[in-house]
mmCIF file of C-alpha atoms in Angstrom:
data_model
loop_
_atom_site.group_PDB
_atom_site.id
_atom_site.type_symbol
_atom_site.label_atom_id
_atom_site.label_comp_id
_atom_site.label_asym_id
_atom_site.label_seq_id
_atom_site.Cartn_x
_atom_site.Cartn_y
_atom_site.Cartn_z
ATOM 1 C CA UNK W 219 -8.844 -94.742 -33.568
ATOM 2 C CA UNK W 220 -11.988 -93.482 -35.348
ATOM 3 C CA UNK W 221 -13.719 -92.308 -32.797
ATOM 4 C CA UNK W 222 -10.948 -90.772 -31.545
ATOM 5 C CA UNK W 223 -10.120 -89.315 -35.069
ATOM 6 C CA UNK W 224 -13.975 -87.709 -35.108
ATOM 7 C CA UNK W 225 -13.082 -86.122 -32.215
ATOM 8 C CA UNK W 226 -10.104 -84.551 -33.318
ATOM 9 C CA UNK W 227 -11.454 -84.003 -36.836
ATOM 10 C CA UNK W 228 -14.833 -82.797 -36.544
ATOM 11 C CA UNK W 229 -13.958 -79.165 -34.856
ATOM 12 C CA UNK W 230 -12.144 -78.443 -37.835
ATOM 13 C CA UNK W 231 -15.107 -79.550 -40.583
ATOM 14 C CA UNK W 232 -17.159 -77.574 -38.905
ATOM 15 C CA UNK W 233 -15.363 -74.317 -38.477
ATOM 16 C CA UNK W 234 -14.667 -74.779 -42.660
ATOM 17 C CA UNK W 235 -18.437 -75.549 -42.896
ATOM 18 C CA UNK W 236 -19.563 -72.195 -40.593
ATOM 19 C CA UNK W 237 -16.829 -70.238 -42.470
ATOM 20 C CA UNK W 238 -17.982 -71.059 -46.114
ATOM 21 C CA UNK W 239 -22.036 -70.173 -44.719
ATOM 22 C CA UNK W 240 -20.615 -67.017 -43.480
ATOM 23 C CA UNK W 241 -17.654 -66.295 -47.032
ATOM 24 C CA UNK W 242 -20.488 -67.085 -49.207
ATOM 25 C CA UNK W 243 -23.418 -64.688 -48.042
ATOM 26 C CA UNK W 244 -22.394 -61.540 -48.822
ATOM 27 C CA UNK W 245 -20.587 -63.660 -52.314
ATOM 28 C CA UNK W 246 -24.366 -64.658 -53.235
ATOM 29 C CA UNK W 247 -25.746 -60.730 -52.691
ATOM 30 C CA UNK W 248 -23.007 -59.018 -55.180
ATOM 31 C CA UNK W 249 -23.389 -61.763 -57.722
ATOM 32 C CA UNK W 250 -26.953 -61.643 -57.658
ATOM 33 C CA UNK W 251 -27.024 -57.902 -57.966
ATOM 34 C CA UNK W 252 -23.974 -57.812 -60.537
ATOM 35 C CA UNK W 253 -25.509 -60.714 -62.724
ATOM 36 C CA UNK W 254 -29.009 -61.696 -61.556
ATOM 37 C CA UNK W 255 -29.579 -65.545 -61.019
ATOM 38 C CA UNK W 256 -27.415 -67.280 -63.273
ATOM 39 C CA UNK W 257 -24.297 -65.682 -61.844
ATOM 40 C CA UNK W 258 -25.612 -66.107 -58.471
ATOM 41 C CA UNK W 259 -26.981 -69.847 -58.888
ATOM 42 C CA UNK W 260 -23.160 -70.370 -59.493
ATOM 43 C CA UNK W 261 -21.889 -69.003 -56.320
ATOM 44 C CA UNK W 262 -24.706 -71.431 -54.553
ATOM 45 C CA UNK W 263 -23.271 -74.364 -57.022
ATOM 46 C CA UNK W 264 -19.522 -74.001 -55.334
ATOM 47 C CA UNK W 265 -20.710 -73.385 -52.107
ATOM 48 C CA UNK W 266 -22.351 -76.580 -52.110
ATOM 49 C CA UNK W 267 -19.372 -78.447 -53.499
ATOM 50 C CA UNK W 268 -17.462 -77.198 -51.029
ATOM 51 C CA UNK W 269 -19.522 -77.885 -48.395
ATOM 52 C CA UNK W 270 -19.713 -81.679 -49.548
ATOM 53 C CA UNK W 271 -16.300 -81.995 -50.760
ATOM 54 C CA UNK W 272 -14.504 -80.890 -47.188
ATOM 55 C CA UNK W 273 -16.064 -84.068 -45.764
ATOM 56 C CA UNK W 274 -12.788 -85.485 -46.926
ATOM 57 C CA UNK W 275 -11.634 -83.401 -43.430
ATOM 58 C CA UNK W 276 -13.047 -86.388 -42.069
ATOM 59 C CA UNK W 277 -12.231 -88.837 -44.062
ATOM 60 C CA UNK W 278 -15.586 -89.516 -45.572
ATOM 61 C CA UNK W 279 -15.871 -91.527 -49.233
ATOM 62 C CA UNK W 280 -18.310 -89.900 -51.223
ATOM 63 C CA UNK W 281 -20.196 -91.289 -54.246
ATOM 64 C CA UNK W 282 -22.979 -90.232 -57.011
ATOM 65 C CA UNK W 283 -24.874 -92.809 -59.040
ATOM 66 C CA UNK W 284 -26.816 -93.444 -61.325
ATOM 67 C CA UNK W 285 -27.430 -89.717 -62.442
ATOM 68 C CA UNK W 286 -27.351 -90.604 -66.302
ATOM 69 C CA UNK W 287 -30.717 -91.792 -65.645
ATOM 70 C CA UNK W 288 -32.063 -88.490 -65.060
ATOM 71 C CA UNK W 289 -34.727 -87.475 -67.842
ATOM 72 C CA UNK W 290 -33.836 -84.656 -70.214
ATOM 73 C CA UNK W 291 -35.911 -81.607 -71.820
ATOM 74 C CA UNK W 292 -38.696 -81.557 -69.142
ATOM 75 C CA UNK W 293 -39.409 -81.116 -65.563
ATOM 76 C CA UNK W 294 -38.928 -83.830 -62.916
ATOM 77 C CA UNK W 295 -39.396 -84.048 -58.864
ATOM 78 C CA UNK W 296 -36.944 -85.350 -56.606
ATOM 79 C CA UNK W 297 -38.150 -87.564 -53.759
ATOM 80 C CA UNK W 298 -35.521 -88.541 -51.340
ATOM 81 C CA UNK W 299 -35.591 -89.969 -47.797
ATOM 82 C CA UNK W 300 -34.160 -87.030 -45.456
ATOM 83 C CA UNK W 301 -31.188 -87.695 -42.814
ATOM 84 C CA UNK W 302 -30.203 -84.270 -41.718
ATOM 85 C CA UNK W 303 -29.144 -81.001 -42.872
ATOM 86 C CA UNK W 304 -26.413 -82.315 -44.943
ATOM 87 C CA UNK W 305 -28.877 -84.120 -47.312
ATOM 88 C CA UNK W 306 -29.053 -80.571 -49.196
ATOM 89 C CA UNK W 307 -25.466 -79.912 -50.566
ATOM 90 C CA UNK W 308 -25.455 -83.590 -52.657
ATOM 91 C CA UNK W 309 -28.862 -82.560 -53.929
ATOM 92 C CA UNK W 310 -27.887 -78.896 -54.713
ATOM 93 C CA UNK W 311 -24.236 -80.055 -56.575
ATOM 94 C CA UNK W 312 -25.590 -83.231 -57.955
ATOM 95 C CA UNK W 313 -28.374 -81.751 -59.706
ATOM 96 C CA UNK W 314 -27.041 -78.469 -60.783
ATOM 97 C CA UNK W 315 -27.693 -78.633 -64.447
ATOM 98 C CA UNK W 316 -31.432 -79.016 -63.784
ATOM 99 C CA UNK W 317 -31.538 -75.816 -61.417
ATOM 100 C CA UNK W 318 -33.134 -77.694 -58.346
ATOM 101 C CA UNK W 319 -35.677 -75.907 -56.148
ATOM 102 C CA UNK W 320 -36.434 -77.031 -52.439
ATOM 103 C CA UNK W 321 -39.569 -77.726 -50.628
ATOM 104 C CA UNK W 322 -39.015 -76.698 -47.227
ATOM 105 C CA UNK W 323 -40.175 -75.056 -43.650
ATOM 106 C CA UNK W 324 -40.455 -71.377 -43.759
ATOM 107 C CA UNK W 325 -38.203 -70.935 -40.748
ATOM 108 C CA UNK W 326 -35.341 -72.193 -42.434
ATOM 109 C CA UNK W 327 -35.999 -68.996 -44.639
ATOM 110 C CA UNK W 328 -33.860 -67.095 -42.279
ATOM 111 C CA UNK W 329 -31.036 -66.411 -39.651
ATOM 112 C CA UNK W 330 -29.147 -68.928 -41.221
ATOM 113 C CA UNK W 331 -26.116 -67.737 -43.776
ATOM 114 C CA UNK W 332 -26.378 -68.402 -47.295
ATOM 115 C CA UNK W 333 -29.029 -71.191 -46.819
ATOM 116 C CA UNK W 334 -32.157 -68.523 -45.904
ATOM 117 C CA UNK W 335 -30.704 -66.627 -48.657
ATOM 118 C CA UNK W 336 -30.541 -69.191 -51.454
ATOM 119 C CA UNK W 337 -34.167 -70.193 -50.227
ATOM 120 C CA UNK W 338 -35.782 -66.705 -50.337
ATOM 121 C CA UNK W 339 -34.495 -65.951 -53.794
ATOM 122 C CA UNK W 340 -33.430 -69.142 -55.350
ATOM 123 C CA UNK W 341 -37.341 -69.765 -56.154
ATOM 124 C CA UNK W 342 -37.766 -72.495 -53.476
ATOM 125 C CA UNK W 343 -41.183 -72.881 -51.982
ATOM 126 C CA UNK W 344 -40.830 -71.734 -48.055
ATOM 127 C CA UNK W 345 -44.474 -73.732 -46.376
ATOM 128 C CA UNK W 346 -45.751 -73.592 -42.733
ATOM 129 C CA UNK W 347 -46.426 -76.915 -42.162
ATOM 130 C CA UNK W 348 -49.533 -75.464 -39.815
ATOM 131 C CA UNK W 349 -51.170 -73.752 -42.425
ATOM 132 C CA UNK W 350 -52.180 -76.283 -45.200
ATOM 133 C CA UNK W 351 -53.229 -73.767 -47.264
ATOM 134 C CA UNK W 352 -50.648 -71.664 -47.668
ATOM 135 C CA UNK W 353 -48.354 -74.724 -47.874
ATOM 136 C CA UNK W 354 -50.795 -75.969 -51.138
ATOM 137 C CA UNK W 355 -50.503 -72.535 -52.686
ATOM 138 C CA UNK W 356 -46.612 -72.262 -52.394
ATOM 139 C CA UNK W 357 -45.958 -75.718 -53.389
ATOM 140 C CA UNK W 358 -48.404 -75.241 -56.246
ATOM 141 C CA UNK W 359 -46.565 -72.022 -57.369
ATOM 142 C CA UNK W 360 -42.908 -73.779 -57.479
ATOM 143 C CA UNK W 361 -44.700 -76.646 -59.828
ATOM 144 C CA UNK W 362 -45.334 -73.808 -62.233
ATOM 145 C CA UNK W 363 -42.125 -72.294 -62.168
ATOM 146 C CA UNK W 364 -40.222 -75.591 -62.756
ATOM 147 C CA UNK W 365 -42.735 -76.344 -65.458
ATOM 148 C CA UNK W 366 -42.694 -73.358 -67.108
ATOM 149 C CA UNK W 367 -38.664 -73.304 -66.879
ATOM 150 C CA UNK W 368 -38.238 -77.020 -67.670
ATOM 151 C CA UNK W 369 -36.205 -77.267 -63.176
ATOM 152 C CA UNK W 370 -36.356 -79.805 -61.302
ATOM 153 C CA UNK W 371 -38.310 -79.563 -57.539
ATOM 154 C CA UNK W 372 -36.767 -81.514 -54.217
ATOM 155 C CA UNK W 373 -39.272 -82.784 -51.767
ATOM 156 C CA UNK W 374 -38.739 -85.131 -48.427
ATOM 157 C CA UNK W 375 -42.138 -86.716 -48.272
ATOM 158 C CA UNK W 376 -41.059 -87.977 -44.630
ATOM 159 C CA UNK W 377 -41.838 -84.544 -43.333
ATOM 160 C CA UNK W 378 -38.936 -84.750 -40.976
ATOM 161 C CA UNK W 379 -35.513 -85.872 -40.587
ATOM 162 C CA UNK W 380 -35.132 -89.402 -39.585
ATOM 163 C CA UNK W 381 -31.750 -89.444 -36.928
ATOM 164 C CA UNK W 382 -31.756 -93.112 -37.512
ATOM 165 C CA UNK W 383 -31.610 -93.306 -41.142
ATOM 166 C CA UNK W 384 -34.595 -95.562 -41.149
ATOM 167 C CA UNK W 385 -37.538 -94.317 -43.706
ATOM 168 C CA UNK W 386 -40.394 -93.032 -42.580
ATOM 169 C CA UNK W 387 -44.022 -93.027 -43.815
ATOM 170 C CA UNK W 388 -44.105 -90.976 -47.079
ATOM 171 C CA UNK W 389 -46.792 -88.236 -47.348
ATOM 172 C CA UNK W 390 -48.356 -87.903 -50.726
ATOM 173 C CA UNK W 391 -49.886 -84.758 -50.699
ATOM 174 C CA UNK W 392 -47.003 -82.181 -51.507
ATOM 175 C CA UNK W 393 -45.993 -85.127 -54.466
ATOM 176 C CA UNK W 394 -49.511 -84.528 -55.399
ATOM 177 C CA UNK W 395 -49.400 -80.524 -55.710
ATOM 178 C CA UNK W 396 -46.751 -80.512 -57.590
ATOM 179 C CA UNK W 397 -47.503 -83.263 -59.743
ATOM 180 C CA UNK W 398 -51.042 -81.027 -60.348
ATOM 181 C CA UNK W 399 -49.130 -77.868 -61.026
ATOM 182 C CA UNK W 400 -46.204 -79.368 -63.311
ATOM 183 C CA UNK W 401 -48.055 -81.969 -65.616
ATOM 184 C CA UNK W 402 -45.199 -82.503 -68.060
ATOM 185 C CA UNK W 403 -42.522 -83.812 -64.576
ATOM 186 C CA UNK W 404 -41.238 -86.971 -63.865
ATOM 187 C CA UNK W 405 -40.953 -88.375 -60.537
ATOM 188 C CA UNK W 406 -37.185 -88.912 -59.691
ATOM 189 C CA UNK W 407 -36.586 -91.238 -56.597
ATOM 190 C CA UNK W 408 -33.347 -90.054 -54.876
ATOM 191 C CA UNK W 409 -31.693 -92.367 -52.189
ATOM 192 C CA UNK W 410 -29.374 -90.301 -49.594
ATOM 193 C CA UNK W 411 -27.365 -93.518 -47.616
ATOM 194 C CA UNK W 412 -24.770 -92.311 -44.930
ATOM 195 C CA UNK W 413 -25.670 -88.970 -43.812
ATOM 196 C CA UNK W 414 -27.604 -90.354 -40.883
ATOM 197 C CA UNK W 415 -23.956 -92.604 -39.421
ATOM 198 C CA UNK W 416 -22.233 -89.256 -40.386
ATOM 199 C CA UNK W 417 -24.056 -87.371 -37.682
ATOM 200 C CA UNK W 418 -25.369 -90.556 -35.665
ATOM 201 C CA UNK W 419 -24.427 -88.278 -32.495
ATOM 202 C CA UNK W 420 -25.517 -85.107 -33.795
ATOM 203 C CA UNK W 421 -22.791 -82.599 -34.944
ATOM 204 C CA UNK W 422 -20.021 -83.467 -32.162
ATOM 205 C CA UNK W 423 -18.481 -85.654 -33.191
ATOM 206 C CA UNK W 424 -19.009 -86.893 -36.371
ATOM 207 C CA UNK W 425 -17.959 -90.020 -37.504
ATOM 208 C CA UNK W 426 -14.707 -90.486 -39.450
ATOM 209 C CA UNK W 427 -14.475 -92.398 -42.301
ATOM 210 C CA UNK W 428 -18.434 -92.804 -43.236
ATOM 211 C CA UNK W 429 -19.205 -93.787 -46.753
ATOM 212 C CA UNK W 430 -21.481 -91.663 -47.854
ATOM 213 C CA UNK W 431 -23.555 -92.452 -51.252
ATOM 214 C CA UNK W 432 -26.344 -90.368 -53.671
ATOM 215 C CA UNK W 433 -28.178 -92.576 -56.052
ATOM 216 C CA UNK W 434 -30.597 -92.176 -58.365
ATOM 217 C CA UNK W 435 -33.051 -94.835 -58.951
ATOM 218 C CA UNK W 436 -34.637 -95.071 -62.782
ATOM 219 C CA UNK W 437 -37.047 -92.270 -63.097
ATOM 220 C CA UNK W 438 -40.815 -92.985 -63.245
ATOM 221 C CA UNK W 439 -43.364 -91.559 -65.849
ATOM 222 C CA UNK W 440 -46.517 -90.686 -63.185
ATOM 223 C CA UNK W 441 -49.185 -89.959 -66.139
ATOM 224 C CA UNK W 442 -52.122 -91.910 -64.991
ATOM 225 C CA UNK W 443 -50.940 -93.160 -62.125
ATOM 226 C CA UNK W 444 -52.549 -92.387 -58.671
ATOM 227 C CA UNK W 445 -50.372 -90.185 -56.776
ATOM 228 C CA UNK W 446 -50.875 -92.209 -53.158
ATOM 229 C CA UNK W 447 -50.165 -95.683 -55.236
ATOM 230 C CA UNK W 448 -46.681 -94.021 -56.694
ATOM 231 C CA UNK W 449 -45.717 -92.298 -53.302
ATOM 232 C CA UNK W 450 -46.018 -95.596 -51.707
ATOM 233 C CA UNK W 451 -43.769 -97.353 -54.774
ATOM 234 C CA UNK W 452 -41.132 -94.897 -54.116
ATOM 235 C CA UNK W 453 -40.662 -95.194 -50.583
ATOM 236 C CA UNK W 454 -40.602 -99.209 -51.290
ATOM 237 C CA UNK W 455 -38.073 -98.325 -53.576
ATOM 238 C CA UNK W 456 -35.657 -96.387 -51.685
ATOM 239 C CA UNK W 457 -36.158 -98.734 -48.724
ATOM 240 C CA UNK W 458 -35.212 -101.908 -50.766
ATOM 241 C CA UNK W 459 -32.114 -99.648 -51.724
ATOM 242 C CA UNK W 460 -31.345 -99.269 -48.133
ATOM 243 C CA UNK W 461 -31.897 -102.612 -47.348
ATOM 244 C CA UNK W 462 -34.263 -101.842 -45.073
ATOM 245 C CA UNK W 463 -37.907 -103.751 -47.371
#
């Protein structure tokens, strides 16, 4: 029955999902040229509920934890193990308040409704992952912004989206530039669990009735601590979560 509901189901999530890309575009361009970025950061904040929240089209359970934990009055970095493209939305809604700002490849920066948009002028850093050094310099210039503002930065240290949900090898270096350029940030590990049987066969169908959960693990103070050492703690750390140590 839910396999057969998936079918049925999925269609419909993802005409609501295409329509809300395409609604809130042009809803993102007035409100950032009526009222700048507060008034347009807003627009992105329901978008993104919305686009989370309609997984109840299919039946999915959805659940944030542990987000009390998150540190207050400074900067912090999100590192999460990455599933697919529906690991952004829980990041984006559950970490409104602390304005987060994405690491990501610089063709995702357009042709894609809303998302290039909110990337080009939502003060992500956009990196081509064959040019090092442009990657260093744009990740370096998002540290400064989120230290200088007191944000929060996203980064999937995996590099790529794992189909299978299991974690891959975290990279330290983008941790590192960021950690360089925003001395004052926390490191915030940030375990995404379901996404991966949501979309186990890609976008058609997805799977009814998936229980899909965002937890925050207890932040960590990286002062002093060497950078590969601490990237290698956090994926432990988010693996144990996932039963997968």
């Amino acid at each position: 029955m839910k396999r057969l509901l998936g079918y049925l189901l999925s269609p419909v999530y993802l005409l609501v999902f295409g329509l809300l890309l395409v609604v809130f575009h042009p809803i993102q361009i007035v409100c950032r040229l009526v009222g700048g970025y507060p008034l347009r950061k807003k627009s992105v904040d329901i978008l993104n509920f919305l686009l989370i929240y309609s997984l109840v089209i299919l039946g999915t359970r959805i659940r944030f934890r542990g987000f009390e934990q998150l540190p207050q009055g400074r900067p912090f970095i999100i590192v999460s193990n990455h599933q697919n493209t529906l690991d952004i939305p829980p990041i984006v809604w559950g970490f409104r308040k602390h304005h987060p700002k994405f690491v990501s490849k610089k063709e995702l920066g357009k042709g894609i409704p809303s998302i290039s948009y909110n990337l080009r002028h939502g003060g992500s850093a956009l990196i081509d992952r064959k040019n090092g050094r442009q990657s260093i310099v744009e990740i370096t210039k998002l540290g400064k912004h989120i230290e200088k503002e007191q944000y929060c930065a996203s980064i999937f240290p995996e590099g790529t989206r794992s189909k299978t949900g299991l974690v891959k090898s975290f990279q330290p270096a983008g941790i590192a530039s960021l950690l360089r350029a925003a001395p004052s940030a926390w490191v915030v590990p940030f375990v995404i669990d379901g996404n991966s049987r949501l979309m186990q066969k890609g976008y058609f169908p997805l799977a009814f009735g998936t229980r899909l959960t965002y937890t925050v693990l207890e932040p960590i103070d990286p002062s002093g601590r060497d950078v590969k050492e601490l990237t290698l703690e956090i994926e432990n750390k988010i693996k144990a979560h996932l039963n997968q140590a």
